[in-house]
XYZ file of C-alpha atoms in Angstrom:
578
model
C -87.686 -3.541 21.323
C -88.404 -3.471 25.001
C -89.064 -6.619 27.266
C -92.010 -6.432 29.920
C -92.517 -9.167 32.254
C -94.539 -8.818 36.023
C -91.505 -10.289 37.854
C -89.107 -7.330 36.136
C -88.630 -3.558 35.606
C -88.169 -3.123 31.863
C -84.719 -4.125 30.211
C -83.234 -1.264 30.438
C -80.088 -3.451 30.742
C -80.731 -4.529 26.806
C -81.712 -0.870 25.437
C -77.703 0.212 27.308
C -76.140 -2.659 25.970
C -77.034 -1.550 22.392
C -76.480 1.449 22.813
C -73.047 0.919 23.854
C -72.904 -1.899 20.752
C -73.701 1.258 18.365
C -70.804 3.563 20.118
C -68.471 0.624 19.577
C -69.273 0.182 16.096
C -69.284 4.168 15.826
C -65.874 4.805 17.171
C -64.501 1.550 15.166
C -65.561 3.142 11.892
C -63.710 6.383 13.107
C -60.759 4.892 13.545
C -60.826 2.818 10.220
C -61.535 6.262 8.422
C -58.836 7.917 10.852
C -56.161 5.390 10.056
C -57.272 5.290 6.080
C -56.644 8.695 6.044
C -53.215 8.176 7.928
C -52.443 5.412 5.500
C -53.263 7.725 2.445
C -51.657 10.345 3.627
C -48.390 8.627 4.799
C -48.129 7.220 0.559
C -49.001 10.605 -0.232
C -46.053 11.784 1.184
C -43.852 8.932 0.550
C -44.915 9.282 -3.027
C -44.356 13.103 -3.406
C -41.155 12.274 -1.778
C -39.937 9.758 -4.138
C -41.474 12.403 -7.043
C -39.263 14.781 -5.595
C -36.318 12.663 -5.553
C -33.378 13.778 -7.967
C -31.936 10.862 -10.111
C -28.232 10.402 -8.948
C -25.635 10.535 -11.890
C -23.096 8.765 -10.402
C -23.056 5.019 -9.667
C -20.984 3.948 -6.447
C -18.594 7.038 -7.237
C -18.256 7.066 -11.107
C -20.109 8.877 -13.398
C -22.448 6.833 -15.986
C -20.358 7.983 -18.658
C -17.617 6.221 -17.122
C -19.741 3.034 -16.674
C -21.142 2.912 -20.864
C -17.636 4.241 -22.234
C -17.272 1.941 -24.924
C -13.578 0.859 -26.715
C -12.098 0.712 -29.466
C -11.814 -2.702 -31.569
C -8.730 -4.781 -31.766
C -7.724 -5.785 -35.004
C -5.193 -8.520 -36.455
C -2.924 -7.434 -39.276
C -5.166 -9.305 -41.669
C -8.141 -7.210 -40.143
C -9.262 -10.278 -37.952
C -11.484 -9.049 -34.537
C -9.921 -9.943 -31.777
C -11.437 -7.701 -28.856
C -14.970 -6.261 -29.450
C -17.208 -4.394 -27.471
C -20.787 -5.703 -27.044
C -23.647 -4.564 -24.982
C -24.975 -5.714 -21.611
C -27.862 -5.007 -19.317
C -26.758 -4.690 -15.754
C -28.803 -4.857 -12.722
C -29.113 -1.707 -9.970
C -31.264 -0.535 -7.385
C -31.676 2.636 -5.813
C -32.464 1.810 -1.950
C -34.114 5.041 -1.474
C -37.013 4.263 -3.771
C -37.803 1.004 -2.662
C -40.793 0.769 -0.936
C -40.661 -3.070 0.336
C -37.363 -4.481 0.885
C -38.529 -8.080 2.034
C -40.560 -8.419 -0.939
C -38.324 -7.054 -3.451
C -35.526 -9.274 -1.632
C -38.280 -12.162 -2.224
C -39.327 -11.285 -5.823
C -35.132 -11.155 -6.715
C -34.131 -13.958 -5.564
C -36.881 -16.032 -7.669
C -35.146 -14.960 -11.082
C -31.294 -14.530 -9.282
C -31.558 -17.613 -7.207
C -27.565 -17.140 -6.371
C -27.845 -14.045 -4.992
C -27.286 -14.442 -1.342
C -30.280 -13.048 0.636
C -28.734 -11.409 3.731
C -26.151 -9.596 1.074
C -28.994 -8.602 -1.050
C -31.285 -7.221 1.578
C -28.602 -5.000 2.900
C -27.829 -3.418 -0.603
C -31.415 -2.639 -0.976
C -31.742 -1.122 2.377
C -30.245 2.620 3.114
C -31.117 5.894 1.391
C -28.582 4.948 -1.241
C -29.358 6.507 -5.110
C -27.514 3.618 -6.629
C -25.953 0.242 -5.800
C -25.321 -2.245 -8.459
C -27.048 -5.608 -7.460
C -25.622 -7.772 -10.757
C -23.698 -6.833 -14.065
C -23.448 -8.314 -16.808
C -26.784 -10.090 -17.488
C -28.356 -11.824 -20.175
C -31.538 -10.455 -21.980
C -33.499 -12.856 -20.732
C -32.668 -12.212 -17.153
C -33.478 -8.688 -17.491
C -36.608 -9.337 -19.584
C -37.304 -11.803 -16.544
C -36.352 -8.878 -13.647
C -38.372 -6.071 -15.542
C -41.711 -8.482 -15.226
C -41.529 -8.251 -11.408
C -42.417 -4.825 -11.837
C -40.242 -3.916 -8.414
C -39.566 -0.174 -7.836
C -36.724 1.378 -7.298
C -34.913 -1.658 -9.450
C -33.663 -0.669 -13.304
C -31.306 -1.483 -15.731
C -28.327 0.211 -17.190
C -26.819 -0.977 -20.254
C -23.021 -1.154 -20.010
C -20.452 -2.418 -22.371
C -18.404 -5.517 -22.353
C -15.576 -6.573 -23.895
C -15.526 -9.645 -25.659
C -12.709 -11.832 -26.901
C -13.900 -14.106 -29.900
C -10.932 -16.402 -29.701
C -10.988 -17.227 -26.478
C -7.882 -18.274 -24.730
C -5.986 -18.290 -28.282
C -4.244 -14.686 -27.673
C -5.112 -13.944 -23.713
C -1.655 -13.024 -23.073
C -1.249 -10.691 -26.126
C -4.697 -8.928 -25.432
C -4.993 -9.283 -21.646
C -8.261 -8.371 -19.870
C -10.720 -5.518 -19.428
C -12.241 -5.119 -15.556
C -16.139 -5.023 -14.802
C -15.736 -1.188 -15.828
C -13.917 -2.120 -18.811
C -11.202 -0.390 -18.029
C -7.891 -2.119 -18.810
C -5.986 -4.413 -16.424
C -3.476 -6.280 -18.127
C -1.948 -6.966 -22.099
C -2.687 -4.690 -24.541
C -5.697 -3.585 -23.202
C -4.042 -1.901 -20.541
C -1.601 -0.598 -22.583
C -4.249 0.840 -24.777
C -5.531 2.722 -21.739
C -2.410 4.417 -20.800
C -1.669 5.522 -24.124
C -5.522 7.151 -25.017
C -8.072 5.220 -24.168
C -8.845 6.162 -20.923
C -8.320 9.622 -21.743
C -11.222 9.446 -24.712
C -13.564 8.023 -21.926
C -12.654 10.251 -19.325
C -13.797 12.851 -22.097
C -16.961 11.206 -22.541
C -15.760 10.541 -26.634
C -16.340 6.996 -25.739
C -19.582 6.296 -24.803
C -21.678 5.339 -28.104
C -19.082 6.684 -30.716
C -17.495 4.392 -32.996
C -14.133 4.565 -31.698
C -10.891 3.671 -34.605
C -9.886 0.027 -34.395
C -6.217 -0.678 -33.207
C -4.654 -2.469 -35.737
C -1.696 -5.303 -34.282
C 0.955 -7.378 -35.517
C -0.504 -10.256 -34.753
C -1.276 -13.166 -37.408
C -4.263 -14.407 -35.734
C -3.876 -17.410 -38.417
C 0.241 -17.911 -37.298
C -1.212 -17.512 -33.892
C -4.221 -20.311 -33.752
C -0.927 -22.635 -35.060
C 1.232 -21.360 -32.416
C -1.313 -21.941 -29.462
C -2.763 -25.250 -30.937
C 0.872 -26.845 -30.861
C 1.746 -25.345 -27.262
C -1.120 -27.378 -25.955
C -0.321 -30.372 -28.037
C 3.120 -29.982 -26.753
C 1.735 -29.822 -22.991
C -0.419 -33.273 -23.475
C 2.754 -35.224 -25.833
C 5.629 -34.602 -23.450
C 3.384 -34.076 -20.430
C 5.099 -30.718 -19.731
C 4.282 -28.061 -16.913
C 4.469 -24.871 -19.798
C 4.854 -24.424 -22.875
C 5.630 -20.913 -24.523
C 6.469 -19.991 -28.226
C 7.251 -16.355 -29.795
C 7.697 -15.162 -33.012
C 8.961 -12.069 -34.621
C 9.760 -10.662 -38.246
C 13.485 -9.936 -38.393
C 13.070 -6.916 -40.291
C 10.021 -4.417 -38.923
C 10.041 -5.880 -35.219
C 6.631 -6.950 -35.385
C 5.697 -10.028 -33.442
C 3.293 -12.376 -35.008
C 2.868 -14.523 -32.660
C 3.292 -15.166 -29.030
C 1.602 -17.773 -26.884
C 2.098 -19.492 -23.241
C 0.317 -22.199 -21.482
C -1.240 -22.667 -19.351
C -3.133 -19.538 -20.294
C -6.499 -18.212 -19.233
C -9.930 -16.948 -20.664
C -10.637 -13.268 -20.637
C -13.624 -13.590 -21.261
C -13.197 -14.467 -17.643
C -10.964 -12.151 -16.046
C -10.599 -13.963 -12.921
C -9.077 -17.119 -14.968
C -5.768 -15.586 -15.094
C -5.163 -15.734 -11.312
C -5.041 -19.286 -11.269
C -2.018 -20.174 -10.507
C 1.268 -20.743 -13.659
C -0.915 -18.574 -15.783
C 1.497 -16.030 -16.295
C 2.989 -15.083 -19.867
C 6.813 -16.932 -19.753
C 7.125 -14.891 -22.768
C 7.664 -11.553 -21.287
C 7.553 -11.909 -17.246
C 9.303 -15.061 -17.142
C 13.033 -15.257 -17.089
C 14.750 -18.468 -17.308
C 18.140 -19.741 -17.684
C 18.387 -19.796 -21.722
C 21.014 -22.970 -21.875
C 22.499 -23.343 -25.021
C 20.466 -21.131 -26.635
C 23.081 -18.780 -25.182
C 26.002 -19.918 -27.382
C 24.943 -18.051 -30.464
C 25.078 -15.128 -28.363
C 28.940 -15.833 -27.266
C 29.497 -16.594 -31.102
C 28.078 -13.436 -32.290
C 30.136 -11.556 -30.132
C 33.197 -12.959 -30.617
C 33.043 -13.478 -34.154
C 32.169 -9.640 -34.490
C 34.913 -8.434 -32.290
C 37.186 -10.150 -34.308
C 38.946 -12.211 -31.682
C 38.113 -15.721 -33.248
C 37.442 -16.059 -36.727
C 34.667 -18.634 -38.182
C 37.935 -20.944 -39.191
C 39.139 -21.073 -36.175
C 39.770 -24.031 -33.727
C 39.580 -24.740 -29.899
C 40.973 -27.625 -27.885
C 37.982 -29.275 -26.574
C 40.144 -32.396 -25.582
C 39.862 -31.918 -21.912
C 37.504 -30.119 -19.148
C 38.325 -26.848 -17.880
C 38.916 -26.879 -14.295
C 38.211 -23.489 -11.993
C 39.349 -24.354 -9.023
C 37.535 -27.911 -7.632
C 35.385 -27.290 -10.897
C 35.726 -28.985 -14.141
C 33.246 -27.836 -16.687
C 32.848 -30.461 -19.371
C 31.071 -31.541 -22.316
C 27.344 -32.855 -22.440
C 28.499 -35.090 -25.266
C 31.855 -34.879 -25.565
C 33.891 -34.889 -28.504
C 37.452 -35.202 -27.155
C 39.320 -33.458 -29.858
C 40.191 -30.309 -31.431
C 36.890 -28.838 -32.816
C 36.510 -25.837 -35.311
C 34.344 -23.047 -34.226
C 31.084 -24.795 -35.896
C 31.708 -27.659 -34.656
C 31.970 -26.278 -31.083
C 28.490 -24.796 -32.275
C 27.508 -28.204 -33.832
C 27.938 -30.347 -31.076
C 27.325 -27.482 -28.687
C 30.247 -28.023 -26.896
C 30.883 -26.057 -23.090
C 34.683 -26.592 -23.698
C 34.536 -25.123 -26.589
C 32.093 -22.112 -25.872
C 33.775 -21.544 -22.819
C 37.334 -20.637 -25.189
C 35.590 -18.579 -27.755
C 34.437 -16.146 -24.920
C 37.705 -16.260 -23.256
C 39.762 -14.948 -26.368
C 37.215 -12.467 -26.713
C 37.643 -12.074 -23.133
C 35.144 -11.524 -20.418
C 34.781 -7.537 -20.047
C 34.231 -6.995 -23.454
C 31.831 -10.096 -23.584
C 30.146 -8.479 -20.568
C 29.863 -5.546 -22.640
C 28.452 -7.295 -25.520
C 25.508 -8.397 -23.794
C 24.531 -4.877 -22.430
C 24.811 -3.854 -26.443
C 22.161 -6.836 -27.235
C 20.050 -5.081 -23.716
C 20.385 -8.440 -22.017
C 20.615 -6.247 -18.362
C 17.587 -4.335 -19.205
C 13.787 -4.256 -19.780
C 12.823 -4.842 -23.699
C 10.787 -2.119 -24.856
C 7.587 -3.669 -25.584
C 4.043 -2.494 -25.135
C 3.185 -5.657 -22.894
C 3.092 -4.340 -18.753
C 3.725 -7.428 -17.930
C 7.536 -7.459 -18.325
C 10.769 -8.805 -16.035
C 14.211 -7.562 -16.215
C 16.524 -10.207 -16.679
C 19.174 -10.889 -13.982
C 22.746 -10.844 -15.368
C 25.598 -9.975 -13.156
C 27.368 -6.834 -13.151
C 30.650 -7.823 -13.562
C 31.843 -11.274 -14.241
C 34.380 -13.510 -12.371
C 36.309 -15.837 -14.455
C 33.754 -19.270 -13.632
C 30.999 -16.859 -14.306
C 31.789 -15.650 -17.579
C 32.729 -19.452 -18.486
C 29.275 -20.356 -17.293
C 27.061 -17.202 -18.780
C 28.777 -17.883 -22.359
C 26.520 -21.205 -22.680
C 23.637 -19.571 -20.737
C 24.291 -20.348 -16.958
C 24.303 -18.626 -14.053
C 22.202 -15.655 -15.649
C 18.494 -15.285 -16.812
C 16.215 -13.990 -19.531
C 13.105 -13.832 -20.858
C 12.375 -15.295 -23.993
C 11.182 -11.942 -25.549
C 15.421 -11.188 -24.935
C 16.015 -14.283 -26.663
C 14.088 -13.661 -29.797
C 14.781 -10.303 -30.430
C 18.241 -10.696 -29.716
C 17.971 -13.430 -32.706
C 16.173 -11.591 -34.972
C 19.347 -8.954 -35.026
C 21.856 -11.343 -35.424
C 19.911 -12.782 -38.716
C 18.459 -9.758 -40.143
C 21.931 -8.388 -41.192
C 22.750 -6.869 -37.084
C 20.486 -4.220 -36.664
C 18.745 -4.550 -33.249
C 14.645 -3.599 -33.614
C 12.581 -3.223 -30.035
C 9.673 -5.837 -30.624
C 6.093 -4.224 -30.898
C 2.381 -5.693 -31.085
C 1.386 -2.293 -33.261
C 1.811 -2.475 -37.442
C 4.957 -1.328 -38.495
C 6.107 -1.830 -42.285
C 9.594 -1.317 -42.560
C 10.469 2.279 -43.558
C 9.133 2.985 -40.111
C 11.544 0.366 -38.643
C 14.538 1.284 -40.374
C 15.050 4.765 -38.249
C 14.654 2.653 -35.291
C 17.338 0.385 -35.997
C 20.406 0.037 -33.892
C 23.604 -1.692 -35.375
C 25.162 -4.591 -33.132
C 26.791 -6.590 -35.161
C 28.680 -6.160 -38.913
C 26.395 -7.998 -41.838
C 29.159 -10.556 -41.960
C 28.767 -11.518 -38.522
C 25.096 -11.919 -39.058
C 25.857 -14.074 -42.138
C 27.991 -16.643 -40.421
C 25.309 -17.002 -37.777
C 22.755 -17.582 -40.400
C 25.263 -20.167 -41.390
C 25.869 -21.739 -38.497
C 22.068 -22.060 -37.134
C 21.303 -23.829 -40.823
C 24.551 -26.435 -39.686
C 23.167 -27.376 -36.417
C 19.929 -28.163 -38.193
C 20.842 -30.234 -41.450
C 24.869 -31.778 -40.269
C 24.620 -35.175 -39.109
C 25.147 -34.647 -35.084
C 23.448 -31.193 -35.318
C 20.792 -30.415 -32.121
C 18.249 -28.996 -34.851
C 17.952 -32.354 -36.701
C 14.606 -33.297 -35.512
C 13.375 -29.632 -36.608
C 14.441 -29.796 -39.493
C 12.837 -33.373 -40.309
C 9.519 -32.035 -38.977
C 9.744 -28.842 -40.819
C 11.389 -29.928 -44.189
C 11.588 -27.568 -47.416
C 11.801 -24.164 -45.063
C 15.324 -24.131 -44.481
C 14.857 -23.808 -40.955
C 17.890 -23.205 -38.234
C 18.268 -22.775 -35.334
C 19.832 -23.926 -31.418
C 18.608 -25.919 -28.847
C 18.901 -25.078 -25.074
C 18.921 -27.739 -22.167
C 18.434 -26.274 -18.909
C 18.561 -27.696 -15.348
C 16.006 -26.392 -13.139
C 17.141 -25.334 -9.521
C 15.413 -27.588 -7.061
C 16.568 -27.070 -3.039
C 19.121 -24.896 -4.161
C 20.927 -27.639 -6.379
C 20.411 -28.037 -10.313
C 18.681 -30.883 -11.033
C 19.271 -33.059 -14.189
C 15.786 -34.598 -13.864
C 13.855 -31.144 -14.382
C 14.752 -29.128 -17.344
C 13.384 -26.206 -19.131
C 13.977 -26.714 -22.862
C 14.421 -24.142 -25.821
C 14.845 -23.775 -29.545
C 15.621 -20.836 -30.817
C 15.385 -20.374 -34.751
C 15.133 -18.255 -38.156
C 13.465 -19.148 -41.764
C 14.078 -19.374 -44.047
C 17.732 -19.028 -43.383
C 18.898 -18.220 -47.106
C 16.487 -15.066 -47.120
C 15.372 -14.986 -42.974
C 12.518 -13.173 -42.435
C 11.101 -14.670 -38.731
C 12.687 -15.525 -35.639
C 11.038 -17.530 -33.047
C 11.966 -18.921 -29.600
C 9.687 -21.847 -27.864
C 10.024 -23.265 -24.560
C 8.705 -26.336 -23.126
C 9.052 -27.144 -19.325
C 9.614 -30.061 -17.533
C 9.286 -32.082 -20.456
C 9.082 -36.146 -20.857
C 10.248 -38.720 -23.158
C 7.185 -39.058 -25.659
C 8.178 -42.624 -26.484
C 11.255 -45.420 -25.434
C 13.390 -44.200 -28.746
C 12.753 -40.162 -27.230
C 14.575 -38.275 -25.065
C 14.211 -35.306 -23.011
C 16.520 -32.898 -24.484
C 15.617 -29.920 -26.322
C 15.999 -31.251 -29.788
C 13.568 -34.168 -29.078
C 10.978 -31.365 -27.912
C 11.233 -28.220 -28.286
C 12.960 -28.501 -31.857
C 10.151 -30.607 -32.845
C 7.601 -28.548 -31.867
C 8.931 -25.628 -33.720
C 9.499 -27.811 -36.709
C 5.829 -28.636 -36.955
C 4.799 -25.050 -36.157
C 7.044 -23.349 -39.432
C 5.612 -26.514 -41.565
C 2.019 -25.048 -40.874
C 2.703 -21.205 -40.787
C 5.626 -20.906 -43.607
C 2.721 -21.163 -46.203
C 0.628 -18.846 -44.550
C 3.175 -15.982 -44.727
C 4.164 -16.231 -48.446
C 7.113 -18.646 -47.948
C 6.917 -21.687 -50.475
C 9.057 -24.801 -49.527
C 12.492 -25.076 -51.253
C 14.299 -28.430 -51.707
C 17.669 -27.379 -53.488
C 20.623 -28.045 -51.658
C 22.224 -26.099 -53.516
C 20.627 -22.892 -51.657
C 22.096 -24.749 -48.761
C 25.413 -24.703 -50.274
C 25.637 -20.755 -50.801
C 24.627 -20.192 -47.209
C 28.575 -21.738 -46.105
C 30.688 -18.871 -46.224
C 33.090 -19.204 -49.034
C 36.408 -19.402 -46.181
C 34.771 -22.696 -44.829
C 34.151 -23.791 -47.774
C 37.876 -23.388 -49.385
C 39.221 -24.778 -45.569
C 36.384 -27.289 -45.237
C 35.079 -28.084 -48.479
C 33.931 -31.469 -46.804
C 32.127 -29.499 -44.875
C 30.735 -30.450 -41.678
């Protein structure tokens, strides 16, 4: 509408300014529709992009069969599930697809508050097909994820290994990684003998796979690892580490160390003195070692089980005098030197068998090599060469050299199981199959005055096994403690010792051999000491009085059994007996 007064020309002013209102309102709508169109056009083409997109098969260089290969269950003898696989949703994004990083960086981080945002916003940025953001999730986080409706974020279910029994056999089964592949114990092992093959096949993803049967008495074992830990709190030790082994197929039933780690949790068994003392530890045995010297000497013939050995005085190499812990002062016969565990006496046995062929002895029991066992985690033991004459008096009661206790036990198991020597194995092996594997190192006779002489220690007044034997009475238990002084600064110290009993039951028809170890143990009370008898005998006393009925072995009473264990020369020169 147009405004006439007499003082003005008509607004022609107003009618321009309109006008140039409607242009501006004209070209605005232009370039709304214009950059609609853009807008369209540009998710158009993102979205025929993303259409045209080919799913990658791989994830961060491995193939998806790779990542959902499943594996096999692990069984105990008595058919007892000890490793299973379960499934698990894991989290991963493919960068490429995502359309908003910030938001989907926003929307994540409500539901996986611990993600760390700068970490997270970088793996969803790139032209990446797929980088995992989390593995291993619950159901409910997923269910949680999947509701933020993100795109470009999915799940992949993977498989997990899972370990029912927690920390009870870690260092027999070991650990799977994130890709459940195999990094330590028997899982490991597994993979280098077939399982990684069958998943490299793609046989493992989805198929029931055969269980693996073991050795293991998951029943023997929950007794085992129970008292370890007991053992740990009562004599408020730094370890504690027990094995045990039938004589006959080679089979170990057991075999526990603490401290000890989840797998569930992988990551558990890098903290620190979580290693297996079983197999990768090697220790200086003590007096554990004697019953080696005695086996050896007895079965080269150079002492006889009647024999006797001046144990009056110390032995003296050069500045040195080697003496007794507990010294007798008298001529001892050779079970008393085992009895009383004398040094004096040790120290003659191995010198009338003399020291090269006692050097030799201990390469026939593989003391200077690796035990063949199925475990990766194994050391090899240091024993010298050759020995000088204070070397071979100190090796032949177990100083100056070390082993592991896997040595120790199998070594044990041959020298009560008649002398045949068996490699130890976590698989099922009856004993047809063990037979061709055995390897004879000492004469059945030897073996039987062992037998003999590891009952002695444990039921003689004076013996080192007494306080086994009280703890574990009717199983005709026997065995041999070990002492040990720890090196500290170079020097052995007589305040830090590593402790062992090594044993057999039941003694008048052995079947099982087992070695514990207890470190840097205390006196449990004022009328305790520290020495092995007082810990580590006990321990394995109270560990056969729980397991013997578990493996078919009823308790026994009759002396008389006893009596038919002496061999019939000590009996007609010693009918006292000892």
């Amino acid at each position: 509408m147009a405004v006439v007064t007499e003082d003005f020309a008509p607004t022609i002013a107003l009618e321009g300014a309109r006008k140039q209102r409607g242009n501006l309102t004209q070209a605005r709508i232009r370039w709304m529709v214009l950059a609609v169109v853009l807008g369209l056009g540009l998710v158009g083409g993102r979205l025929v992009q993303l259409g045209m997109t080919e799913t990658d098969q791989t994830i961060e260089g491995q193939t998806r069969d790779a990542i959902t290969a499943t594996r096999p269950p692990i069984l105990d003898r008595n058919g007892l599930e000890m490793a299973v696989d379960i499934r698990v949703p894991s989290l991963y994004a493919e960068p490429r697809r995502i359309i908003d990083v910030e938001e989907a960086v926003r929307k994540l981080r409500t539901v996986l508050p611990d993600i760390e945002e700068d970490w997270l916003r970088n793996r969803l940025t790139g032209d990446q097909g797929f980088v995992w953001v989390k593995r291993e999730l619950t159901p409910a986080i997923e269910e949680a994820v999947m509701r933020l409706g993100i795109p470009g974020i999915d799940f992949i279910t993977e498989s997990k290994r899972f370990y029912p029994a927690m920390n009870e056999a870690a260092h027999i089964l070991g650990s799977t990684n994130v890709d459940n592949q195999g990094i330590a114990g028997i899982e490991r092992h597994m993979d280098s003998e077939s399982v990684a093959l069958l998943q490299e096949l793609g046989l493992a993803r989805g198929n029931a796979l055969t269980p693996v049967e073991l050795s293991v008495d998951m029943r023997v074992q929950h007794v085992l690892h129970e008292q370890l830990m007991d053992a740990m709190t009562r004599y408020q030790a730094v370890a504690a580490a027990g094995v045990m082994m039938d004589i006959y197929t080679g089979e170990i039933v057991a075999l526990a160390s603490v401290p000890d780690f989840n797998p569930n949790e992988p990551a558990t068994a890098l903290v620190k003195d979580t290693f297996n003392r079983i197999t990768s530890g090697i220790f200086e045995p003590g007096s554990i070692f004697k019953t080696v010297t005695m086996a050896g000497a007895l079965d080269s013939g150079a002492v006889r089980i009647t024999d006797q050995f001046d144990a009056r005085y110390g032995i003296r190499f050069g500045r040195y005098t080697i003496d007794d812990f507990h010294g007798k002062h008298r001529i001892l016969a050779l079970p008393e030197v085992y009895k009383y565990s004398s040094n004096i006496g040790t120290i003659r046995i191995m010198q009338a068998m003399g020291k090269e062929n006692y050097r030799a002895f201990l390469s026939r029991m593989k003391f200077d090599k690796r035990v063949e066992f199925e475990l990766p985690e194994m050391r090899v033991p240091t024993v010298p060469d050759s020995f000088s004459e204070v070397a071979a008096a100190t090796a032949s009661f177990g100083h100056g050299l070390s082993v592991s206790p896997l040595h120790m036990v199998t070594a044990y198991a041959a020298f009560v199981n008649g002398g045949n020597y068996i490699a130890p194995t976590l698989y099922k092996r009856d004993i047809a199959d063990a037979e061709p594997l055995y390897e004879r190192v000492l004469q059945p006779q030897t073996s039987a005055y062992i037998r003999y002489l590891m009952r002695l220690n444990a039921i003689s007044t004076g013996g080192s096994g007494s306080q086994m034997n009280k703890a574990a009475q009717g199983y005709r238990v026997g065995g041999k403690t070990g002492t040990a002084e720890k090196v500290v600064d170079g020097r052995y110290s007589s305040n830090k010792v590593t402790n062992f009993f090594a044993s057999a039951f039941p003694l008048d028809n052995p079947r099982y051999a087992m070695v514990v170890m207890v470190d840097e143990p205390k006196a449990e009370n004022a009328q305790s000491g520290t020495t092995a008898g007082w810990n580590a005998g006990t321990l394995t006393g109270r560990v056969i009085q729980r397991v013997a009925p578990m493996l078919g072995i009823a308790p026994d009473f009759s002396e008389m059994v006893d009596q038919q264990i002496v061999p019939a020369e000590v009996r007609q020169l010693y009918p006292e007996g000892f």
